[in-house]
PDB file of C-alpha atoms and ligand atoms in Angstrom:
ATOM      1  CA  MET A   1       6.457 -16.793  -0.695  1.00 41.00           C
ATOM      2  CA  ALA A   2       7.172 -18.842  -3.789  1.00 40.00           C
ATOM      3  CA  ASP A   3       8.900 -16.934  -6.574  1.00 41.00           C
ATOM      4  CA  ASP A   4       6.351 -18.151  -9.102  1.00 40.00           C
ATOM      5  CA  GLN A   5       3.643 -16.107  -7.372  1.00 40.00           C
ATOM      6  CA  PHE A   6       5.482 -12.981  -8.438  1.00 40.00           C
ATOM      7  CA  SER A   7       5.343 -13.902 -12.079  1.00 38.00           C
ATOM      8  CA  LEU A   8       1.764 -12.637 -11.823  1.00 40.00           C
ATOM      9  CA  PHE A   9       3.096  -9.129 -11.312  1.00 41.00           C
ATOM     10  CA  SER A  10       5.786  -8.338 -13.788  1.00 43.00           C
ATOM     11  CA  ALA A  11       7.511  -5.080 -12.804  1.00 45.00           C
ATOM     12  CA  ASN A  12       8.671  -4.310 -16.291  1.00 42.00           C
ATOM     13  CA  GLU A  13       5.558  -5.338 -18.143  1.00 44.00           C
ATOM     14  CA  ALA A  14       5.216  -3.332 -21.356  1.00 44.00           C
ATOM     15  CA  VAL A  15       2.013  -1.305 -21.213  1.00 43.00           C
ATOM     16  CA  SER A  16       1.340   1.213 -23.933  1.00 48.00           C
ATOM     17  CA  ALA A  17       0.107   4.677 -22.988  1.00 47.00           C
ATOM     18  CA  PRO A  18      -3.424   5.527 -24.110  1.00 50.00           C
ATOM     19  CA  ALA A  19      -3.227   8.378 -26.595  1.00 56.00           C
ATOM     20  CA  SER A  20      -5.750  10.539 -24.777  1.00 75.00           C
ATOM     21  CA  LEU A  21      -3.553  11.530 -21.805  1.00 83.00           C
ATOM     22  CA  ASP A  22      -1.342  14.584 -22.222  1.00 86.00           C
ATOM     23  CA  TYR A  23       1.551  13.620 -19.942  1.00 86.00           C
ATOM     24  CA  ASP A  24       3.254  16.982 -20.502  1.00 87.00           C
ATOM     25  CA  ALA A  25       0.303  18.764 -18.867  1.00 88.00           C
ATOM     26  CA  ILE A  26       0.719  16.909 -15.529  1.00 92.00           C
ATOM     27  CA  PRO A  27       2.662  18.902 -12.877  1.00 92.00           C
ATOM     28  CA  THR A  28       6.233  17.636 -12.497  1.00 91.00           C
ATOM     29  CA  SER A  29       7.200  19.686  -9.425  1.00 91.00           C
ATOM     30  CA  GLY A  30       6.675  17.947  -6.096  1.00 92.00           C
ATOM     31  CA  ASN A  31       5.262  21.220  -4.737  1.00 91.00           C
ATOM     32  CA  VAL A  32       2.363  21.192  -7.202  1.00 91.00           C
ATOM     33  CA  PRO A  33      -0.191  18.461  -6.450  1.00 92.00           C
ATOM     34  CA  ILE A  34      -1.317  16.079  -9.169  1.00 95.00           C
ATOM     35  CA  PRO A  35      -4.991  16.982  -9.643  1.00 94.00           C
ATOM     36  CA  PRO A  36      -7.606  14.326  -8.793  1.00 95.00           C
ATOM     37  CA  GLY A  37      -8.977  12.728 -11.952  1.00 95.00           C
ATOM     38  CA  THR A  38      -5.684  13.115 -13.853  1.00 95.00           C
ATOM     39  CA  TYR A  39      -5.460   9.442 -14.858  1.00 96.00           C
ATOM     40  CA  GLU A  40      -8.093   7.423 -16.659  1.00 96.00           C
ATOM     41  CA  SER A  41      -6.527   4.135 -15.637  1.00 97.00           C
ATOM     42  CA  LEU A  42      -3.958   2.535 -13.377  1.00 98.00           C
ATOM     43  CA  GLU A  43      -1.916   1.717 -16.479  1.00 97.00           C
ATOM     44  CA  GLN A  44      -1.635   5.435 -17.351  1.00 96.00           C
ATOM     45  CA  LEU A  45      -0.626   6.189 -13.782  1.00 97.00           C
ATOM     46  CA  ALA A  46       2.030   3.442 -13.763  1.00 97.00           C
ATOM     47  CA  ILE A  47       3.548   4.678 -17.019  1.00 95.00           C
ATOM     48  CA  HIS A  48       3.730   8.211 -15.676  1.00 95.00           C
ATOM     49  CA  CYS A  49       5.212   7.144 -12.324  1.00 96.00           C
ATOM     50  CA  LYS A  50       8.090   5.363 -14.053  1.00 95.00           C
ATOM     51  CA  ASP A  51       9.472   8.746 -15.216  1.00 95.00           C
ATOM     52  CA  CYS A  52       8.679  10.635 -12.003  1.00 96.00           C
ATOM     53  CA  GLN A  53      11.199  13.203 -10.769  1.00 96.00           C
ATOM     54  CA  ARG A  54       8.887  14.948  -8.297  1.00 96.00           C
ATOM     55  CA  CYS A  55      11.256  14.464  -5.339  1.00 97.00           C
ATOM     56  CA  GLY A  56      14.862  13.628  -4.528  1.00 97.00           C
ATOM     57  CA  LEU A  57      14.147   9.909  -4.060  1.00 98.00           C
ATOM     58  CA  ALA A  58      14.156   9.573  -7.864  1.00 98.00           C
ATOM     59  CA  ALA A  59      17.940  10.031  -7.921  1.00 97.00           C
ATOM     60  CA  GLU A  60      18.795   6.789  -6.129  1.00 96.00           C
ATOM     61  CA  ARG A  61      16.039   4.400  -7.118  1.00 98.00           C
ATOM     62  CA  THR A  62      16.432   1.308  -9.271  1.00 98.00           C
ATOM     63  CA  HIS A  63      12.698   0.977  -9.923  1.00 98.00           C
ATOM     64  CA  VAL A  64       9.620   3.009  -9.125  1.00 98.00           C
ATOM     65  CA  VAL A  65       7.461   0.677  -7.053  1.00 98.00           C
ATOM     66  CA  VAL A  66       3.843   1.269  -8.008  1.00 98.00           C
ATOM     67  CA  SER A  67       1.721  -1.696  -6.900  1.00 98.00           C
ATOM     68  CA  ARG A  68       0.932  -5.376  -7.028  1.00 98.00           C
ATOM     69  CA  GLY A  69      -2.306  -7.260  -6.631  1.00 98.00           C
ATOM     70  CA  SER A  70      -5.711  -6.774  -8.197  1.00 98.00           C
ATOM     71  CA  ALA A  71      -6.826  -3.471  -9.748  1.00 98.00           C
ATOM     72  CA  THR A  72     -10.392  -4.266  -8.680  1.00 98.00           C
ATOM     73  CA  ALA A  73      -9.580  -5.500  -5.181  1.00 98.00           C
ATOM     74  CA  PRO A  74     -11.996  -4.790  -2.328  1.00 98.00           C
ATOM     75  CA  ILE A  75      -9.032  -4.187   0.019  1.00 98.00           C
ATOM     76  CA  LEU A  76      -6.239  -1.677  -0.610  1.00 98.00           C
ATOM     77  CA  ILE A  77      -3.159  -1.975   1.585  1.00 98.00           C
ATOM     78  CA  ILE A  78      -0.805   0.974   2.080  1.00 98.00           C
ATOM     79  CA  GLY A  79       2.727   0.510   3.404  1.00 98.00           C
ATOM     80  CA  GLU A  80       5.500   3.016   4.044  1.00 98.00           C
ATOM     81  CA  GLY A  81       7.872   2.752   1.107  1.00 98.00           C
ATOM     82  CA  PRO A  82       9.966   0.264  -0.850  1.00 98.00           C
ATOM     83  CA  GLY A  83      12.912  -1.460   0.807  1.00 98.00           C
ATOM     84  CA  GLN A  84      15.937  -2.872  -0.973  1.00 98.00           C
ATOM     85  CA  GLN A  85      14.218  -5.935  -2.453  1.00 98.00           C
ATOM     86  CA  GLU A  86      11.199  -3.923  -3.539  1.00 98.00           C
ATOM     87  CA  ASP A  87      13.506  -1.374  -5.217  1.00 98.00           C
ATOM     88  CA  GLU A  88      15.346  -4.185  -7.010  1.00 98.00           C
ATOM     89  CA  GLN A  89      12.213  -5.994  -8.176  1.00 98.00           C
ATOM     90  CA  GLY A  90       9.935  -2.991  -8.728  1.00 98.00           C
ATOM     91  CA  LEU A  91       7.149  -4.523  -6.626  1.00 98.00           C
ATOM     92  CA  PRO A  92       5.898  -3.663  -3.122  1.00 98.00           C
ATOM     93  CA  PHE A  93       6.189  -5.998  -0.140  1.00 98.00           C
ATOM     94  CA  VAL A  94       8.284  -8.734  -1.721  1.00 98.00           C
ATOM     95  CA  GLY A  95      10.873  -9.014   1.068  1.00 97.00           C
ATOM     96  CA  LYS A  96      10.525 -10.552   4.532  1.00 97.00           C
ATOM     97  CA  SER A  97       7.764  -8.119   5.543  1.00 98.00           C
ATOM     98  CA  GLY A  98       5.875  -9.030   2.393  1.00 98.00           C
ATOM     99  CA  GLN A  99       6.166 -12.739   3.105  1.00 98.00           C
ATOM    100  CA  LEU A 100       4.677 -12.206   6.546  1.00 98.00           C
ATOM    101  CA  LEU A 101       1.956  -9.983   5.087  1.00 98.00           C
ATOM    102  CA  GLU A 102       1.045 -12.803   2.689  1.00 98.00           C
ATOM    103  CA  LYS A 103       0.739 -15.222   5.627  1.00 97.00           C
ATOM    104  CA  ILE A 104      -1.466 -12.825   7.564  1.00 98.00           C
ATOM    105  CA  LEU A 105      -3.732 -12.351   4.540  1.00 98.00           C
ATOM    106  CA  ALA A 106      -3.838 -16.069   3.777  1.00 98.00           C
ATOM    107  CA  SER A 107      -4.848 -16.832   7.380  1.00 97.00           C
ATOM    108  CA  VAL A 108      -8.273 -15.339   6.588  1.00 98.00           C
ATOM    109  CA  ARG A 109      -8.332 -16.577   2.965  1.00 98.00           C
ATOM    110  CA  PHE A 110      -7.451 -13.291   1.285  1.00 98.00           C
ATOM    111  CA  ASP A 111      -5.791 -14.026  -2.030  1.00 96.00           C
ATOM    112  CA  THR A 112      -3.235 -11.414  -3.148  1.00 93.00           C
ATOM    113  CA  SER A 113      -4.045 -11.831  -6.824  1.00 94.00           C
ATOM    114  CA  GLN A 114      -7.761 -11.172  -6.258  1.00 97.00           C
ATOM    115  CA  ASP A 115      -8.636  -9.582  -2.937  1.00 98.00           C
ATOM    116  CA  VAL A 116      -5.929  -6.989  -2.330  1.00 98.00           C
ATOM    117  CA  TYR A 117      -4.107  -4.170  -4.091  1.00 98.00           C
ATOM    118  CA  ILE A 118      -0.824  -3.269  -2.370  1.00 98.00           C
ATOM    119  CA  CYS A 119       0.999   0.054  -2.606  1.00 98.00           C
ATOM    120  CA  ASN A 120       3.010   2.484  -0.484  1.00 98.00           C
ATOM    121  CA  ILE A 121       3.031   6.082   0.767  1.00 98.00           C
ATOM    122  CA  VAL A 122       6.130   6.720  -1.388  1.00 98.00           C
ATOM    123  CA  LYS A 123       6.979   4.866  -4.574  1.00 98.00           C
ATOM    124  CA  CYS A 124      10.767   5.139  -4.437  1.00 98.00           C
ATOM    125  CA  ARG A 125      13.089   3.709  -1.823  1.00 98.00           C
ATOM    126  CA  PRO A 126      14.267   6.159   0.841  1.00 98.00           C
ATOM    127  CA  PRO A 127      18.055   5.614   1.189  1.00 97.00           C
ATOM    128  CA  GLY A 128      18.908   3.194   3.980  1.00 96.00           C
ATOM    129  CA  ASN A 129      15.176   2.569   4.490  1.00 96.00           C
ATOM    130  CA  ARG A 130      14.774   5.797   6.443  1.00 98.00           C
ATOM    131  CA  VAL A 131      11.256   7.118   7.036  1.00 98.00           C
ATOM    132  CA  PRO A 132      10.149   9.293   4.099  1.00 98.00           C
ATOM    133  CA  THR A 133      10.086  13.032   4.791  1.00 98.00           C
ATOM    134  CA  SER A 134       6.859  15.050   4.783  1.00 97.00           C
ATOM    135  CA  ASP A 135       7.916  16.665   1.480  1.00 97.00           C
ATOM    136  CA  GLU A 136       8.539  13.278  -0.144  1.00 98.00           C
ATOM    137  CA  MET A 137       5.199  12.017   1.099  1.00 98.00           C
ATOM    138  CA  ALA A 138       3.442  15.132  -0.192  1.00 97.00           C
ATOM    139  CA  ALA A 139       5.137  14.909  -3.597  1.00 97.00           C
ATOM    140  CA  CYS A 140       3.944  11.308  -4.015  1.00 98.00           C
ATOM    141  CA  LYS A 141       0.492  11.688  -2.464  1.00 98.00           C
ATOM    142  CA  GLY A 142      -1.363  12.583  -5.664  1.00 97.00           C
ATOM    143  CA  TYR A 143      -0.411   9.241  -7.204  1.00 98.00           C
ATOM    144  CA  LEU A 144      -1.661   7.374  -4.142  1.00 98.00           C
ATOM    145  CA  LEU A 145      -4.952   9.274  -4.105  1.00 98.00           C
ATOM    146  CA  GLU A 146      -5.414   8.417  -7.763  1.00 98.00           C
ATOM    147  CA  GLN A 147      -4.704   4.747  -7.016  1.00 98.00           C
ATOM    148  CA  VAL A 148      -7.377   4.815  -4.301  1.00 98.00           C
ATOM    149  CA  ARG A 149      -9.859   6.515  -6.646  1.00 98.00           C
ATOM    150  CA  LEU A 150      -9.242   4.102  -9.511  1.00 98.00           C
ATOM    151  CA  VAL A 151      -9.210   0.888  -7.433  1.00 98.00           C
ATOM    152  CA  ASN A 152     -12.173   2.132  -5.380  1.00 98.00           C
ATOM    153  CA  PRO A 153     -11.694  -0.365  -2.543  1.00 98.00           C
ATOM    154  CA  LYS A 154     -14.259  -1.094   0.157  1.00 98.00           C
ATOM    155  CA  ILE A 155     -11.578  -1.141   2.871  1.00 98.00           C
ATOM    156  CA  ILE A 156      -8.144   0.486   3.217  1.00 98.00           C
ATOM    157  CA  LEU A 157      -5.547  -1.001   5.560  1.00 98.00           C
ATOM    158  CA  LEU A 158      -2.814   1.346   6.775  1.00 98.00           C
ATOM    159  CA  THR A 159       0.247  -0.638   7.793  1.00 98.00           C
ATOM    160  CA  GLY A 160       2.274   1.251  10.365  1.00 98.00           C
ATOM    161  CA  ALA A 161       2.674   4.819  11.557  1.00 97.00           C
ATOM    162  CA  THR A 162       3.870   6.333   8.261  1.00 98.00           C
ATOM    163  CA  ALA A 163       0.794   5.119   6.367  1.00 98.00           C
ATOM    164  CA  VAL A 164      -1.439   6.428   9.164  1.00 98.00           C
ATOM    165  CA  LYS A 165       0.285   9.823   9.091  1.00 98.00           C
ATOM    166  CA  GLY A 166       0.241   9.991   5.294  1.00 98.00           C
ATOM    167  CA  ILE A 167      -3.465   9.231   4.949  1.00 98.00           C
ATOM    168  CA  LEU A 168      -5.245  10.154   8.183  1.00 97.00           C
ATOM    169  CA  GLY A 169      -2.727  12.841   9.212  1.00 97.00           C
ATOM    170  CA  LEU A 170      -2.588  11.280  12.694  1.00 96.00           C
ATOM    171  CA  LYS A 171       0.596  11.059  14.699  1.00 94.00           C
ATOM    172  CA  ASP A 172      -0.868   8.771  17.386  1.00 91.00           C
ATOM    173  CA  GLY A 173       1.105   5.663  18.225  1.00 93.00           C
ATOM    174  CA  ILE A 174       0.014   2.701  16.126  1.00 96.00           C
ATOM    175  CA  THR A 175      -0.459   0.609  19.283  1.00 95.00           C
ATOM    176  CA  LYS A 176      -3.183   3.005  20.406  1.00 96.00           C
ATOM    177  CA  ILE A 177      -5.192   3.159  17.182  1.00 98.00           C
ATOM    178  CA  ARG A 178      -4.630  -0.215  15.490  1.00 98.00           C
ATOM    179  CA  GLY A 179      -7.716  -2.295  14.953  1.00 98.00           C
ATOM    180  CA  GLN A 180     -10.056   0.723  14.973  1.00 98.00           C
ATOM    181  CA  TRP A 181     -12.177   1.774  12.025  1.00 98.00           C
ATOM    182  CA  PHE A 182     -11.717   5.336  10.725  1.00 98.00           C
ATOM    183  CA  GLU A 183     -13.692   7.104   8.040  1.00 98.00           C
ATOM    184  CA  TRP A 184     -11.495   8.941   5.536  1.00 98.00           C
ATOM    185  CA  GLU A 185     -12.914  10.614   2.419  1.00 96.00           C
ATOM    186  CA  GLY A 186     -16.018   8.438   2.748  1.00 96.00           C
ATOM    187  CA  ARG A 187     -13.931   5.271   2.919  1.00 97.00           C
ATOM    188  CA  LEU A 188     -13.417   2.754   5.675  1.00 98.00           C
ATOM    189  CA  CYS A 189      -9.814   2.548   6.915  1.00 98.00           C
ATOM    190  CA  MET A 190      -8.093   0.514   9.592  1.00 98.00           C
ATOM    191  CA  PRO A 191      -4.567   1.114  10.936  1.00 98.00           C
ATOM    192  CA  ILE A 192      -2.737  -2.172  11.556  1.00 98.00           C
ATOM    193  CA  PHE A 193       0.783  -3.005  12.676  1.00 98.00           C
ATOM    194  CA  HIS A 194       3.490  -2.963  10.022  1.00 98.00           C
ATOM    195  CA  PRO A 195       4.704  -6.538   9.349  1.00 98.00           C
ATOM    196  CA  ALA A 196       8.288  -5.390  10.012  1.00 98.00           C
ATOM    197  CA  TYR A 197       7.230  -4.575  13.582  1.00 97.00           C
ATOM    198  CA  LEU A 198       5.876  -8.107  13.963  1.00 97.00           C
ATOM    199  CA  LEU A 199       9.167  -9.523  12.679  1.00 97.00           C
ATOM    200  CA  ARG A 200      10.940  -7.616  15.440  1.00 97.00           C
ATOM    201  CA  ASN A 201       8.352  -8.757  18.040  1.00 95.00           C
ATOM    202  CA  PRO A 202       7.637 -12.367  17.107  1.00 91.00           C
ATOM    203  CA  SER A 203       5.959 -13.500  20.354  1.00 91.00           C
ATOM    204  CA  ARG A 204       2.503 -15.001  19.785  1.00 91.00           C
ATOM    205  CA  ASP A 205       1.443 -14.414  23.397  1.00 96.00           C
ATOM    206  CA  LYS A 206      -2.148 -13.357  23.941  1.00 97.00           C
ATOM    207  CA  GLY A 207      -2.261  -9.556  23.837  1.00 95.00           C
ATOM    208  CA  GLY A 208       1.097  -9.290  22.024  1.00 96.00           C
ATOM    209  CA  PRO A 209       1.569  -7.645  18.585  1.00 96.00           C
ATOM    210  CA  LYS A 210       1.152 -10.853  16.530  1.00 97.00           C
ATOM    211  CA  TRP A 211      -1.924 -11.929  18.454  1.00 97.00           C
ATOM    212  CA  LEU A 212      -3.414  -8.442  17.986  1.00 97.00           C
ATOM    213  CA  MET A 213      -2.656  -8.532  14.255  1.00 98.00           C
ATOM    214  CA  TRP A 214      -4.521 -11.803  13.938  1.00 97.00           C
ATOM    215  CA  GLN A 215      -7.504 -10.272  15.751  1.00 98.00           C
ATOM    216  CA  ASP A 216      -7.419  -7.266  13.420  1.00 98.00           C
ATOM    217  CA  ILE A 217      -7.269  -9.258  10.208  1.00 98.00           C
ATOM    218  CA  GLN A 218     -10.199 -11.372  11.369  1.00 98.00           C
ATOM    219  CA  THR A 219     -12.146  -8.175  12.047  1.00 98.00           C
ATOM    220  CA  VAL A 220     -11.330  -7.060   8.488  1.00 98.00           C
ATOM    221  CA  ARG A 221     -12.484 -10.420   7.066  1.00 98.00           C
ATOM    222  CA  THR A 222     -15.794 -10.175   8.944  1.00 98.00           C
ATOM    223  CA  LYS A 223     -16.355  -6.572   7.826  1.00 98.00           C
ATOM    224  CA  LEU A 224     -15.611  -7.375   4.191  1.00 98.00           C
ATOM    225  CA  ASP A 225     -17.969 -10.356   4.261  1.00 98.00           C
ATOM    226  CA  GLU A 226     -20.687  -8.074   5.654  1.00 98.00           C
ATOM    227  CA  LEU A 227     -20.058  -5.385   3.043  1.00 97.00           C
ATOM    228  CA  LEU A 228     -20.089  -7.922   0.197  1.00 96.00           C
ATOM    229  CA  ALA A 229     -23.279  -9.545   1.519  1.00 96.00           C
ATOM    230  CA  ASN A 230     -24.993  -6.130   1.608  1.00 93.00           C
ATOM    231  CA  GLY A 231     -23.916  -5.296  -1.950  1.00 81.00           C
TER     232      GLY A 231
HETATM  233  N1  URA B   1       7.808  -2.086   3.765  1.00 92.44           N
HETATM  234  C1  URA B   1       6.881  -1.255   3.252  1.00 92.44           C
HETATM  235  O1  URA B   1       6.313  -0.441   3.966  1.00 92.44           O
HETATM  236  N2  URA B   1       6.601  -1.361   1.977  1.00 92.44           N
HETATM  237  C2  URA B   1       7.172  -2.245   1.161  1.00 92.44           C
HETATM  238  O2  URA B   1       6.842  -2.276  -0.015  1.00 92.44           O
HETATM  239  C3  URA B   1       8.135  -3.099   1.723  1.00 92.44           C
HETATM  240  C4  URA B   1       8.440  -3.022   3.022  1.00 92.44           C
END
């Protein structure tokens, strides 16, 4: 993806905290969930995340990676966690996986600056890109639930097994459940392959991972068109 596209999402953009939120009253221990309704806006949430020390991942991060995309997007995409480039830039899915994700979205005319909001199960990079632990996922979950509440998307896409486990609580293999619609908290969700998996399995053969991903994203496009047409 062209670098200039990322100028839309400045990681270090100065946003001032609304006076009404008492940040000191929000639980700082990863064992105490952040209550639903804590934040009035995504800006408040982003400000608070930048100082987060709720789990050990805080110690090694360069940036907290909160989101990119549109705050009013009809589609919310959840990945696993930041990699090295995401940690450096403070934005999710900006490395090779992100470039492929952009291509997949563009293939059905989804525009990242309008149609999608992208975030992760954990907001800080797990060292060496290991899978986040259950405790790290739990410590970060309140932020994610608040992002979902505030964006209020029509569709949630769960990229890969960690996103599926973190949201639906399912440990099924992604190959078995990808492309299926699930209802979660009254919202429509679909597990899809993680783009990193497609990078490791680049064959476009019919029935292969890339071919399946293209089927799934077309299904999502059709569903969104239907939902938008029905108000
Ligand atoms: N992989 C993810 O799951 N998330 C990112 O932000 C980048 C790579």
